[in-house]
Short mmCIF file of C-alpha atoms and ligand atoms in Angstrom, two decimals:
data_model
loop_
_atom_site.label_atom_id
_atom_site.label_comp_id
_atom_site.label_asym_id
_atom_site.label_seq_id
_atom_site.Cartn_x
_atom_site.Cartn_y
_atom_site.Cartn_z
CA UNK A 1 0.00 0.00 0.00
CA UNK A 2 1.41 3.43 -0.88
CA UNK A 3 2.25 5.85 1.89
CA UNK A 4 -0.54 8.31 2.67
CA UNK A 5 0.09 12.02 2.36
CA UNK A 6 0.56 13.01 6.01
CA UNK A 7 -0.16 16.56 7.11
CA UNK A 8 -0.39 17.97 10.63
CA UNK A 9 -1.45 21.15 12.41
CA UNK A 10 0.11 22.17 15.73
CA UNK A 11 -1.68 20.74 18.72
CA UNK A 12 -3.60 23.59 20.31
CA UNK A 13 -3.44 24.49 23.98
CA UNK A 14 -6.58 22.97 25.39
CA UNK A 15 -7.08 25.81 27.89
CA UNK A 16 -7.45 28.46 25.14
CA UNK A 17 -10.69 29.29 23.40
CA UNK A 18 -10.38 28.73 19.65
CA UNK A 19 -10.11 31.92 17.60
CA UNK A 20 -9.58 32.86 14.00
CA UNK A 21 -5.81 32.24 14.14
CA UNK A 22 -6.33 28.62 15.14
CA UNK A 23 -9.11 28.28 12.58
CA UNK A 24 -6.79 29.67 9.90
CA UNK A 25 -4.05 27.14 10.53
CA UNK A 26 -6.50 24.24 10.48
CA UNK A 27 -8.33 25.48 7.38
CA UNK A 28 -5.08 25.83 5.42
CA UNK A 29 -4.12 22.28 6.41
CA UNK A 30 -7.59 21.09 5.45
CA UNK A 31 -7.44 22.69 2.01
CA UNK A 32 -4.09 21.00 1.34
CA UNK A 33 -5.40 17.67 2.65
CA UNK A 34 -8.51 17.85 0.48
CA UNK A 35 -6.47 18.86 -2.57
CA UNK A 36 -4.37 15.73 -2.20
CA UNK A 37 -7.51 13.61 -1.86
CA UNK A 38 -8.89 15.23 -5.00
CA UNK A 39 -5.71 14.13 -6.77
CA UNK A 40 -6.44 10.55 -5.73
CA UNK A 41 -4.07 10.22 -2.78
CA UNK A 42 -4.89 8.76 0.58
CA UNK A 43 -4.48 11.43 3.23
CA UNK A 44 -3.67 11.24 6.90
CA UNK A 45 -4.61 14.59 8.41
CA UNK A 46 -3.83 15.11 12.07
CA UNK A 47 -4.80 17.85 14.47
CA UNK A 48 -4.91 17.73 18.24
CA UNK A 49 -4.70 19.19 21.71
CA UNK A 50 -1.76 20.03 23.93
CA UNK A 51 -3.00 19.23 27.43
CA UNK A 52 -0.10 19.13 29.88
CA UNK A 53 1.77 21.88 31.69
CA UNK A 54 1.64 24.63 34.22
CA UNK A 55 -1.26 26.61 32.80
CA UNK A 56 -3.61 23.65 32.74
CA UNK A 57 -2.58 22.64 36.24
CA UNK A 58 -3.21 26.16 37.54
CA UNK A 59 -6.52 26.61 35.73
CA UNK A 60 -7.75 23.28 37.06
CA UNK A 61 -6.71 24.21 40.59
CA UNK A 62 -8.53 27.52 40.33
CA UNK A 63 -11.70 25.68 39.29
CA UNK A 64 -11.30 23.03 41.96
CA UNK A 65 -11.21 20.15 39.49
CA UNK A 66 -8.47 17.70 38.51
CA UNK A 67 -6.34 18.64 35.49
CA UNK A 68 -7.80 15.70 33.59
CA UNK A 69 -11.35 16.83 34.35
CA UNK A 70 -10.41 20.32 33.24
CA UNK A 71 -9.00 19.01 29.93
CA UNK A 72 -12.09 16.88 29.38
CA UNK A 73 -14.27 19.95 29.87
CA UNK A 74 -12.23 22.08 27.47
CA UNK A 75 -11.57 19.56 24.71
CA UNK A 76 -15.11 19.68 23.26
CA UNK A 77 -14.72 23.40 22.44
CA UNK A 78 -12.11 22.25 19.93
CA UNK A 79 -13.55 18.92 18.90
CA UNK A 80 -16.90 20.53 18.08
CA UNK A 81 -15.38 23.44 16.19
CA UNK A 82 -13.69 21.43 13.46
CA UNK A 83 -16.82 19.92 11.88
CA UNK A 84 -18.38 23.40 11.83
CA UNK A 85 -15.46 24.57 9.67
CA UNK A 86 -15.71 21.47 7.47
CA UNK A 87 -12.35 20.20 8.66
CA UNK A 88 -11.67 16.70 7.34
CA UNK A 89 -9.05 15.55 9.86
CA UNK A 90 -8.63 11.80 10.15
CA UNK A 91 -7.31 11.85 13.70
CA UNK A 92 -7.35 14.18 16.70
CA UNK A 93 -4.71 13.46 19.28
CA UNK A 94 -4.86 14.52 22.91
CA UNK A 95 -1.55 14.40 24.74
CA UNK A 96 -3.27 12.89 27.78
CA UNK A 97 -4.15 9.75 25.82
CA UNK A 98 -2.37 6.53 26.89
CA UNK A 99 -1.08 5.99 23.33
CA UNK A 100 0.87 9.23 23.62
CA UNK A 101 2.23 8.70 27.10
CA UNK A 102 3.57 5.35 25.93
CA UNK A 103 5.40 6.82 22.94
CA UNK A 104 6.89 9.77 24.86
CA UNK A 105 8.23 7.38 27.47
CA UNK A 106 9.57 4.96 24.86
CA UNK A 107 11.47 7.71 23.07
CA UNK A 108 12.81 9.20 26.30
CA UNK A 109 14.01 5.80 27.43
CA UNK A 110 15.66 5.21 24.07
CA UNK A 111 17.51 8.51 24.28
CA UNK A 112 18.45 7.86 27.87
CA UNK A 113 19.83 4.41 27.05
CA UNK A 114 21.78 5.88 24.16
CA UNK A 115 23.46 8.36 26.50
CA UNK A 116 21.71 11.35 24.96
CA UNK A 117 20.29 12.52 28.29
CA UNK A 118 22.27 13.56 31.36
CA UNK A 119 21.51 15.23 34.69
CA UNK A 120 22.86 18.53 35.84
CA UNK A 121 22.24 21.05 38.55
CA UNK A 122 20.55 24.16 37.38
CA UNK A 123 20.77 27.29 39.38
CA UNK A 124 18.67 30.33 38.69
CA UNK A 125 16.06 32.84 39.84
CA UNK A 126 12.81 31.08 40.60
CA UNK A 127 9.42 32.70 40.94
CA UNK A 128 7.09 30.67 43.12
CA UNK A 129 4.10 32.66 41.92
CA UNK A 130 4.82 32.04 38.23
CA UNK A 131 6.28 28.65 39.07
CA UNK A 132 9.13 29.11 36.64
CA UNK A 133 12.77 30.06 36.39
CA UNK A 134 13.28 33.64 35.26
CA UNK A 135 16.06 34.83 33.04
CA UNK A 136 17.62 38.21 32.43
CA UNK A 137 14.99 38.85 29.80
CA UNK A 138 12.37 39.18 32.52
CA UNK A 139 14.57 41.42 34.65
CA UNK A 140 13.78 45.13 34.69
CA UNK A 141 16.42 47.83 33.99
CA UNK A 142 16.82 48.24 37.76
CA UNK A 143 18.06 44.66 38.02
CA UNK A 144 14.87 43.55 39.80
CA UNK A 145 12.10 41.28 38.59
CA UNK A 146 8.69 42.88 38.08
CA UNK A 147 6.22 42.65 40.98
CA UNK A 148 3.94 40.24 39.10
CA UNK A 149 6.49 37.47 39.76
CA UNK A 150 6.08 37.83 43.53
CA UNK A 151 8.96 36.64 45.63
CA UNK A 152 11.92 35.54 43.53
CA UNK A 153 14.53 33.32 45.13
CA UNK A 154 17.79 31.75 44.08
CA UNK A 155 17.13 28.06 43.55
CA UNK A 156 19.31 25.12 42.72
CA UNK A 157 17.59 22.20 41.07
CA UNK A 158 18.65 18.94 39.49
CA UNK A 159 17.20 18.35 36.04
CA UNK A 160 17.57 16.16 32.98
CA UNK A 161 19.11 17.59 29.83
CA UNK A 162 18.99 16.37 26.25
CA UNK A 163 22.28 16.75 24.35
CA UNK A 164 20.89 19.00 21.69
CA UNK A 165 23.93 21.16 21.10
CA UNK A 166 26.03 18.37 19.65
CA UNK A 167 23.60 18.17 16.70
CA UNK A 168 23.64 21.86 15.91
CA UNK A 169 26.13 21.70 13.05
CA UNK A 170 24.43 18.66 11.60
CA UNK A 171 21.14 20.58 11.59
CA UNK A 172 22.65 23.64 9.93
CA UNK A 173 24.05 21.44 7.15
CA UNK A 174 20.76 19.61 6.82
CA UNK A 175 18.78 22.81 6.38
CA UNK A 176 21.34 24.20 3.93
CA UNK A 177 21.35 20.99 1.88
CA UNK A 178 17.58 20.62 1.86
CA UNK A 179 16.28 23.98 0.74
CA UNK A 180 12.66 22.80 0.69
CA UNK A 181 12.73 21.67 4.32
CA UNK A 182 11.57 25.01 5.72
CA UNK A 183 8.96 27.02 3.82
CA UNK A 184 8.77 29.87 2.93
CA UNK A 185 12.39 30.72 2.11
CA UNK A 186 12.54 33.69 4.45
CA UNK A 187 11.70 31.42 7.38
CA UNK A 188 14.55 29.09 6.37
CA UNK A 189 16.87 32.09 6.53
CA UNK A 190 15.43 33.02 9.88
CA UNK A 191 16.11 29.61 11.38
CA UNK A 192 19.60 29.51 9.87
CA UNK A 193 20.21 32.93 11.41
CA UNK A 194 19.00 31.67 14.74
CA UNK A 195 21.32 28.68 14.55
CA UNK A 196 24.30 31.04 14.37
CA UNK A 197 24.02 31.28 18.15
CA UNK A 198 24.71 28.21 20.31
CA UNK A 199 21.53 26.22 20.91
CA UNK A 200 22.58 24.78 24.24
CA UNK A 201 21.22 21.54 25.63
CA UNK A 202 17.52 21.23 26.28
CA UNK A 203 16.17 20.86 29.79
CA UNK A 204 13.56 18.15 29.29
CA UNK A 205 12.36 17.63 32.85
CA UNK A 206 10.43 19.46 35.55
CA UNK A 207 10.45 18.24 39.15
CA UNK A 208 7.07 16.68 39.88
CA UNK A 209 7.07 18.54 43.20
CA UNK A 210 6.38 21.81 41.41
CA UNK A 211 4.71 20.56 38.22
CA UNK A 212 2.82 17.31 38.54
CA UNK A 213 0.71 17.61 35.38
CA UNK A 214 2.89 15.94 32.80
CA UNK A 215 4.21 12.63 31.59
CA UNK A 216 6.55 11.07 34.18
CA UNK A 217 10.10 10.43 33.00
CA UNK A 218 10.38 6.66 32.58
CA UNK A 219 13.75 6.59 34.33
CA UNK A 220 12.91 8.95 37.22
CA UNK A 221 9.37 9.20 38.58
CA UNK A 222 10.32 12.33 40.49
CA UNK A 223 10.13 14.32 37.27
CA UNK A 224 7.67 15.00 34.45
CA UNK A 225 8.51 15.70 30.81
CA UNK A 226 8.98 19.27 29.55
CA UNK A 227 5.79 20.17 27.65
CA UNK A 228 7.40 20.92 24.30
CA UNK A 229 9.22 17.59 24.25
CA UNK A 230 5.89 15.95 25.04
CA UNK A 231 3.95 18.06 22.50
CA UNK A 232 6.27 17.62 19.51
CA UNK A 233 6.23 13.87 19.95
CA UNK A 234 2.49 13.83 19.14
CA UNK A 235 3.30 13.73 15.44
CA UNK A 236 4.95 10.32 15.69
CA UNK A 237 2.48 8.99 18.27
CA UNK A 238 -0.44 9.52 15.92
CA UNK A 239 1.50 7.96 13.05
CA UNK A 240 1.66 4.78 15.13
CA UNK A 241 5.24 4.87 16.45
CA UNK A 242 6.17 1.41 17.65
CA UNK A 243 3.65 -0.35 15.38
CA UNK A 244 3.93 -1.55 11.76
CA UNK A 245 1.61 1.31 10.74
CA UNK A 246 4.39 3.74 11.50
CA UNK A 247 6.53 2.52 8.61
CA UNK A 248 3.67 3.31 6.27
CA UNK A 249 2.62 6.70 7.68
CA UNK A 250 5.91 8.32 8.58
CA UNK A 251 7.53 10.69 7.71
CA UNK A 252 5.04 13.52 7.77
CA UNK A 253 4.90 15.37 4.47
CA UNK A 254 3.99 18.71 6.03
CA UNK A 255 4.00 20.09 9.55
CA UNK A 256 1.96 23.27 9.19
CA UNK A 257 2.67 25.71 12.02
CA UNK A 258 2.53 29.38 12.93
CA UNK A 259 5.69 31.40 12.50
CA UNK A 260 6.29 31.84 16.25
CA UNK A 261 6.84 28.12 16.85
CA UNK A 262 9.37 27.67 14.07
CA UNK A 263 12.36 27.08 16.35
CA UNK A 264 10.58 24.21 18.08
CA UNK A 265 9.68 22.56 14.77
CA UNK A 266 12.68 23.31 12.60
CA UNK A 267 15.22 23.29 15.45
CA UNK A 268 14.36 21.06 18.40
CA UNK A 269 12.15 18.54 16.59
CA UNK A 270 14.59 17.48 13.83
CA UNK A 271 17.29 17.03 16.47
CA UNK A 272 15.01 14.95 18.70
CA UNK A 273 14.20 12.73 15.72
CA UNK A 274 17.78 12.45 14.57
CA UNK A 275 18.93 11.43 18.04
CA UNK A 276 16.13 8.86 18.28
CA UNK A 277 16.99 7.43 14.84
CA UNK A 278 13.66 8.48 13.27
CA UNK A 279 13.54 10.00 9.76
CA UNK A 280 12.80 13.71 9.51
CA UNK A 281 9.51 15.19 8.27
CA UNK A 282 9.69 16.38 4.69
CA UNK A 283 8.66 19.96 5.23
CA UNK A 284 7.98 22.51 7.94
CA UNK A 285 5.61 25.18 6.65
CA UNK A 286 5.25 28.33 8.72
CA UNK A 287 2.26 30.60 8.16
CA UNK A 288 1.79 34.18 9.31
CA UNK A 289 -0.34 35.75 12.00
CA UNK A 290 -3.72 37.41 11.77
CA UNK A 291 -4.39 40.74 13.37
CA UNK A 292 -7.74 42.53 13.51
CA UNK A 293 -8.01 46.03 12.06
CA UNK A 294 -4.23 46.23 12.36
CA UNK A 295 -4.17 45.27 16.06
CA UNK A 296 -3.05 42.13 17.81
CA UNK A 297 -6.08 40.08 18.82
CA UNK A 298 -6.48 39.63 22.54
CA UNK A 299 -9.16 38.80 25.03
CA UNK A 300 -8.39 41.90 27.09
CA UNK A 301 -8.82 44.25 24.11
CA UNK A 302 -11.96 42.28 23.20
CA UNK A 303 -11.17 42.24 19.48
CA UNK A 304 -10.91 38.49 18.98
CA UNK A 305 -12.66 37.20 15.85
CA UNK A 306 -14.78 34.19 16.81
CA UNK A 307 -14.85 31.67 13.97
CA UNK A 308 -18.15 30.16 15.15
CA UNK A 309 -19.93 33.53 14.99
CA UNK A 310 -18.66 34.02 11.41
CA UNK A 311 -19.77 30.55 10.39
CA UNK A 312 -23.21 31.09 11.88
CA UNK A 313 -23.67 34.40 10.11
CA UNK A 314 -21.99 33.68 6.77
CA UNK A 315 -21.33 29.95 6.45
CA UNK A 316 -18.12 27.94 6.73
CA UNK A 317 -17.21 28.35 3.07
CA UNK A 318 -17.30 32.14 3.28
CA UNK A 319 -14.87 32.02 6.19
CA UNK A 320 -12.63 29.49 4.45
CA UNK A 321 -12.63 31.52 1.26
CA UNK A 322 -11.65 34.74 2.94
CA UNK A 323 -8.84 33.21 4.99
CA UNK A 324 -7.40 31.28 2.06
CA UNK A 325 -7.84 33.99 -0.54
CA UNK A 326 -6.62 36.98 1.41
CA UNK A 327 -2.94 36.04 1.66
CA UNK A 328 -0.27 33.60 0.56
CA UNK A 329 0.94 31.06 3.13
CA UNK A 330 3.64 32.80 5.13
CA UNK A 331 2.39 36.39 5.07
CA UNK A 332 0.58 38.05 7.93
CA UNK A 333 -3.07 38.89 7.45
CA UNK A 334 -5.40 41.51 8.81
CA UNK A 335 -9.04 40.80 9.46
CA UNK A 336 -11.35 43.69 8.61
CA UNK A 337 -15.11 43.12 8.55
CA UNK A 338 -15.56 45.44 5.57
CA UNK A 339 -12.98 43.52 3.57
CA UNK A 340 -14.61 40.22 4.46
CA UNK A 341 -17.99 41.53 3.31
CA UNK A 342 -16.53 42.97 0.13
CA UNK A 343 -15.08 39.60 -0.84
CA UNK A 344 -18.30 37.82 0.11
CA UNK A 345 -20.52 40.08 -1.96
CA UNK A 346 -18.13 40.58 -4.86
CA UNK A 347 -16.34 37.27 -5.31
CA UNK A 348 -18.68 34.72 -3.78
CA UNK A 349 -22.16 36.16 -4.38
CA UNK A 350 -21.49 38.07 -7.61
CA UNK A 351 -18.80 36.18 -9.48
CA UNK A 352 -19.36 32.58 -8.43
CA UNK A 353 -22.94 32.63 -7.15
CA UNK A 354 -24.29 34.54 -10.14
CA UNK A 355 -22.49 32.43 -12.69
CA UNK A 356 -23.89 29.18 -11.36
CA UNK A 357 -27.32 30.58 -10.68
CA UNK A 358 -27.88 32.30 -14.00
CA UNK A 359 -26.38 29.45 -16.02
CA UNK A 360 -28.52 26.77 -14.42
CA UNK A 361 -31.64 28.96 -14.21
CA UNK A 362 -31.45 29.49 -17.96
CA UNK A 363 -31.29 25.74 -18.52
CA UNK A 364 -34.37 25.44 -16.32
CA UNK A 365 -36.13 28.21 -18.20
CA UNK A 366 -35.12 27.58 -21.81
CA UNK A 367 -34.55 23.81 -21.79
CA UNK A 368 -37.11 22.63 -19.22
CA UNK A 369 -34.33 21.81 -16.79
CA UNK A 370 -32.79 19.20 -19.06
CA UNK A 371 -29.19 19.51 -20.14
CA UNK A 372 -29.12 20.48 -23.86
CA UNK A 373 -26.84 19.01 -26.47
CA UNK A 374 -23.85 20.99 -27.78
CA UNK A 375 -24.27 20.97 -31.54
CA UNK A 376 -23.31 24.44 -32.78
CA UNK A 377 -19.85 25.46 -31.66
CA UNK A 378 -17.99 28.71 -32.02
CA UNK A 379 -14.30 29.72 -31.50
CA UNK A 380 -15.41 31.42 -28.29
CA UNK A 381 -16.25 27.98 -26.92
CA UNK A 382 -12.79 26.64 -27.71
CA UNK A 383 -11.23 29.48 -25.82
CA UNK A 384 -13.42 28.79 -22.77
CA UNK A 385 -12.63 25.11 -22.89
CA UNK A 386 -8.92 25.77 -23.23
CA UNK A 387 -8.93 28.03 -20.19
CA UNK A 388 -10.79 25.40 -18.16
CA UNK A 389 -8.22 22.77 -19.13
CA UNK A 390 -5.26 25.05 -18.44
CA UNK A 391 -6.62 25.98 -15.01
CA UNK A 392 -7.15 22.33 -14.08
CA UNK A 393 -3.75 21.37 -15.44
CA UNK A 394 -1.95 23.90 -13.29
CA UNK A 395 -3.68 22.63 -10.13
CA UNK A 396 -1.22 19.89 -9.00
CA UNK A 397 1.80 22.13 -9.44
CA UNK A 398 0.14 24.96 -7.53
CA UNK A 399 -0.65 22.57 -4.67
CA UNK A 400 2.86 21.10 -4.65
CA UNK A 401 4.21 24.65 -4.33
CA UNK A 402 1.61 25.52 -1.67
CA UNK A 403 0.29 28.31 -3.89
CA UNK A 404 -3.25 28.14 -2.55
CA UNK A 405 -4.04 31.77 -2.97
CA UNK A 406 -2.72 32.05 -6.54
CA UNK A 407 -4.67 28.88 -7.31
CA UNK A 408 -7.86 30.53 -6.08
CA UNK A 409 -6.86 33.44 -8.29
CA UNK A 410 -6.66 31.08 -11.31
CA UNK A 411 -10.10 29.67 -10.51
CA UNK A 412 -11.59 33.13 -10.19
CA UNK A 413 -10.03 34.18 -13.52
CA UNK A 414 -11.88 31.28 -15.06
CA UNK A 415 -15.13 32.15 -13.25
CA UNK A 416 -14.89 35.73 -14.51
CA UNK A 417 -14.15 34.50 -18.03
CA UNK A 418 -17.30 32.38 -17.83
CA UNK A 419 -19.37 35.38 -16.80
CA UNK A 420 -17.92 37.26 -19.74
CA UNK A 421 -18.88 34.35 -21.98
CA UNK A 422 -22.48 34.60 -20.76
CA UNK A 423 -22.53 38.29 -21.64
CA UNK A 424 -20.84 37.75 -25.01
CA UNK A 425 -23.18 34.91 -26.01
CA UNK A 426 -26.31 36.52 -24.53
CA UNK A 427 -28.40 33.34 -24.26
CA UNK A 428 -31.51 35.43 -23.49
CA UNK A 429 -31.24 36.95 -26.99
CA UNK A 430 -30.62 33.53 -28.62
CA UNK A 431 -33.73 32.23 -26.84
CA UNK A 432 -35.90 34.73 -28.71
CA UNK A 433 -35.02 33.26 -32.11
CA UNK A 434 -36.04 29.60 -32.63
CA UNK A 435 -33.46 29.22 -35.43
CA UNK A 436 -30.74 29.87 -32.82
CA UNK A 437 -31.85 26.97 -30.63
CA UNK A 438 -28.76 24.82 -31.44
CA UNK A 439 -26.46 27.68 -30.50
CA UNK A 440 -28.44 28.38 -27.32
CA UNK A 441 -28.16 24.72 -26.34
CA UNK A 442 -24.42 24.74 -26.97
CA UNK A 443 -23.80 27.87 -24.94
CA UNK A 444 -25.82 26.53 -22.00
CA UNK A 445 -24.12 23.15 -22.19
CA UNK A 446 -20.72 24.86 -22.10
CA UNK A 447 -21.79 26.87 -19.08
CA UNK A 448 -22.95 23.75 -17.27
CA UNK A 449 -19.63 22.10 -18.11
CA UNK A 450 -17.78 25.13 -16.77
CA UNK A 451 -19.76 24.89 -13.53
CA UNK A 452 -18.82 21.21 -13.32
CA UNK A 453 -15.11 22.01 -13.74
CA UNK A 454 -15.40 24.79 -11.16
CA UNK A 455 -17.11 22.45 -8.70
CA UNK A 456 -14.15 20.08 -8.93
CA UNK A 457 -11.51 22.75 -8.55
CA UNK A 458 -13.29 24.36 -5.60
CA UNK A 459 -13.64 21.11 -3.63
CA UNK A 460 -10.60 21.59 -1.38
CA UNK A 461 -11.42 25.20 -0.60
CA UNK A 462 -15.22 25.45 -0.48
CA UNK A 463 -16.31 21.86 0.05
CA UNK A 464 -19.96 22.61 0.83
CA UNK A 465 -20.38 24.94 -2.14
CA UNK A 466 -18.66 22.50 -4.47
CA UNK A 467 -21.08 19.81 -3.40
CA UNK A 468 -24.07 22.12 -3.82
CA UNK A 469 -23.00 22.92 -7.37
CA UNK A 470 -22.70 19.24 -8.15
CA UNK A 471 -26.16 18.57 -6.78
CA UNK A 472 -27.61 21.41 -8.80
CA UNK A 473 -25.95 19.97 -11.90
CA UNK A 474 -27.63 16.66 -11.17
CA UNK A 475 -24.36 14.96 -10.33
CA UNK A 476 -25.78 13.83 -7.02
CA UNK A 477 -23.33 11.98 -4.89
CA UNK A 478 -20.60 11.41 -7.49
CA UNK A 479 -17.30 12.42 -5.92
CA UNK A 480 -15.18 15.14 -7.43
CA UNK A 481 -12.01 13.84 -9.10
CA UNK A 482 -9.33 16.19 -10.37
CA UNK A 483 -8.68 14.29 -13.61
CA UNK A 484 -12.28 14.88 -14.61
CA UNK A 485 -11.73 18.63 -14.58
CA UNK A 486 -9.69 18.13 -17.74
CA UNK A 487 -12.31 15.99 -19.47
CA UNK A 488 -14.57 18.46 -21.20
CA UNK A 489 -17.92 16.94 -22.10
CA UNK A 490 -18.42 14.68 -19.08
CA UNK A 491 -21.94 15.99 -18.50
CA UNK A 492 -24.51 13.84 -20.23
CA UNK A 493 -27.01 15.75 -22.37
CA UNK A 494 -30.71 15.13 -21.83
CA UNK A 495 -30.12 14.44 -18.11
CA UNK A 496 -32.18 16.60 -15.72
CA UNK A 497 -30.57 19.17 -13.46
CA UNK A 498 -31.07 19.11 -9.72
CA UNK A 499 -32.85 21.85 -7.85
CA UNK A 500 -31.36 25.27 -8.49
CA UNK A 501 -30.89 27.68 -5.56
CA UNK A 502 -28.62 30.67 -4.87
CA UNK A 503 -25.26 29.67 -3.36
CA UNK A 504 -24.44 32.88 -1.54
CA UNK A 505 -27.48 34.98 -0.67
CA UNK A 506 -26.47 38.63 -0.92
CA UNK A 507 -26.25 40.52 2.35
CA UNK A 508 -26.35 44.25 2.78
N1 MSP B 1 0.64 24.00 21.85
C1 MSP B 1 1.54 24.74 21.05
C2 MSP B 1 1.90 23.99 19.79
C3 MSP B 1 2.51 22.65 19.99
S1 MSP B 1 2.78 21.84 18.47
C4 MSP B 1 3.69 20.50 18.84
C5 MSP B 1 0.91 26.08 20.66
N2 MSP B 1 -0.41 26.15 20.74
S2 MSP B 1 -1.28 27.47 20.44
O1 MSP B 1 -2.63 27.06 20.65
O2 MSP B 1 -0.79 28.57 21.19
O3 MSP B 1 -1.04 27.85 18.97
C6 MSP B 1 -1.32 26.96 17.94
C7 MSP B 1 -1.20 27.61 16.60
O4 MSP B 1 -2.14 28.67 16.48
C8 MSP B 1 0.17 28.19 16.32
O5 MSP B 1 0.65 27.66 15.11
C9 MSP B 1 -0.10 29.65 16.17
O6 MSP B 1 0.69 30.23 15.18
C10 MSP B 1 -1.55 29.71 15.76
N3 MSP B 1 -2.09 31.01 16.07
C11 MSP B 1 -2.44 31.51 17.28
N4 MSP B 1 -2.83 32.80 17.11
C12 MSP B 1 -2.70 33.17 15.82
C13 MSP B 1 -3.05 34.29 15.06
N5 MSP B 1 -3.51 35.41 15.59
N6 MSP B 1 -2.91 34.19 13.71
C14 MSP B 1 -2.52 33.03 13.09
N7 MSP B 1 -2.21 31.97 13.79
C15 MSP B 1 -2.08 32.05 15.16
O7 MSP B 1 1.64 26.98 20.28
#
């Protein structure tokens, strides 16, 4: 059996409420996953929840519940969001699952046995209130730590360290020799720049006495695993590490992440894998951050965009379209309601919605809802057909290069060309002259074919809309297949259309 295309999102902190930034990351991953399915590949699409650590422990304490109860209460906020956004993940990992604990402990033990982990005393400034060591970064210009840290004391603590630094040069060479490993290019340069400074060894333990909510080290029950070591390992847990499935699923093709967690994914993670003798993922893809009206989104400012509210008001496809269309993967984006509405009314309701609605309504009106036969062609038709084929042909390359937003641009160029074709051919005028019936039938057939091609190409991005178009065309449950976007003439004449209804009702 061939290896599935394996794509992941970061695992989200379970204690956060999902917002548009999280939705963005998962929607981009979903569009890529669906595009690969459309091309006939099997896809393994993983998302999940990061459930250990200080914040969860504290939040649970404040609520008077156990950390596990707290996670179980929070997890549904995430699990229920994804279907609302039409996310087609095939697995959702929670780091508190036994399958994950087992893998983290197996890998730690392996590294420990291989001499990759050692103990050392760490001495530093410790804030009991924040329950963490502070560094000079937190120190004010007066040499004191800000009051929010409460009492800060000098503390000496034994911990376990992973010998990360000895792999630093190997990693630099690897990234240099594999230019596609980090995407986009400017993020590769950023990580290479970062690796100019010594990485140091990674402290992978926390004494259970001050942080109990974690995975115990297999070789010392007095400690739990550092959350990032635990979290990164999720990608191999879900792939079935330690089972025969793993050989088939791993390596991941794409780890999609936000730009701020690049060092963890393109620095720590490859080194952890290398040391454990596990092949590296093929690509780390870092996307940008969304602001709102130019400002960072935050609960305290109260400007967080809630994806559920958008879906309820506008539909999941409208949200997906805006997020995917607005920017290329890598760039930062800014959410502005007016911009969202402009794209909805202009590109979804006018360009796409109108094309499908007027094309199919005319077939209903002039041909009794039965697909006519194309018998009287014109050079204009050839041009339309050629553009459809060229757009479909470019699809796999665009996906391979992660050019989702240019690909949507290609599709919209075709949609606009189709609308122009309607205006040029003026079916309503042809309908007035019975001698033009063959030409009318041909024009309407070509428009239906164009809608069919569009429905295929839109499947990864606007899955609900794509399906609606196929139903309206009378294609019922037949799945969209990319190859069929290049086969002009697949629609069978004399077949009835489905029910025709507007795709994107206009909103004022
Ligand atoms: N739990 C870690 C990831 C561990 S992966 C082994 C984490 N979680 S997070 O919930 O804080 O963030 C998850 C993802 O959401 C990150 O990739 C981050 O970039 C993304 N976003 C959070 N806010 C965002 C925006 N405002 N805009 C775009 N994405 C942002 O980090």
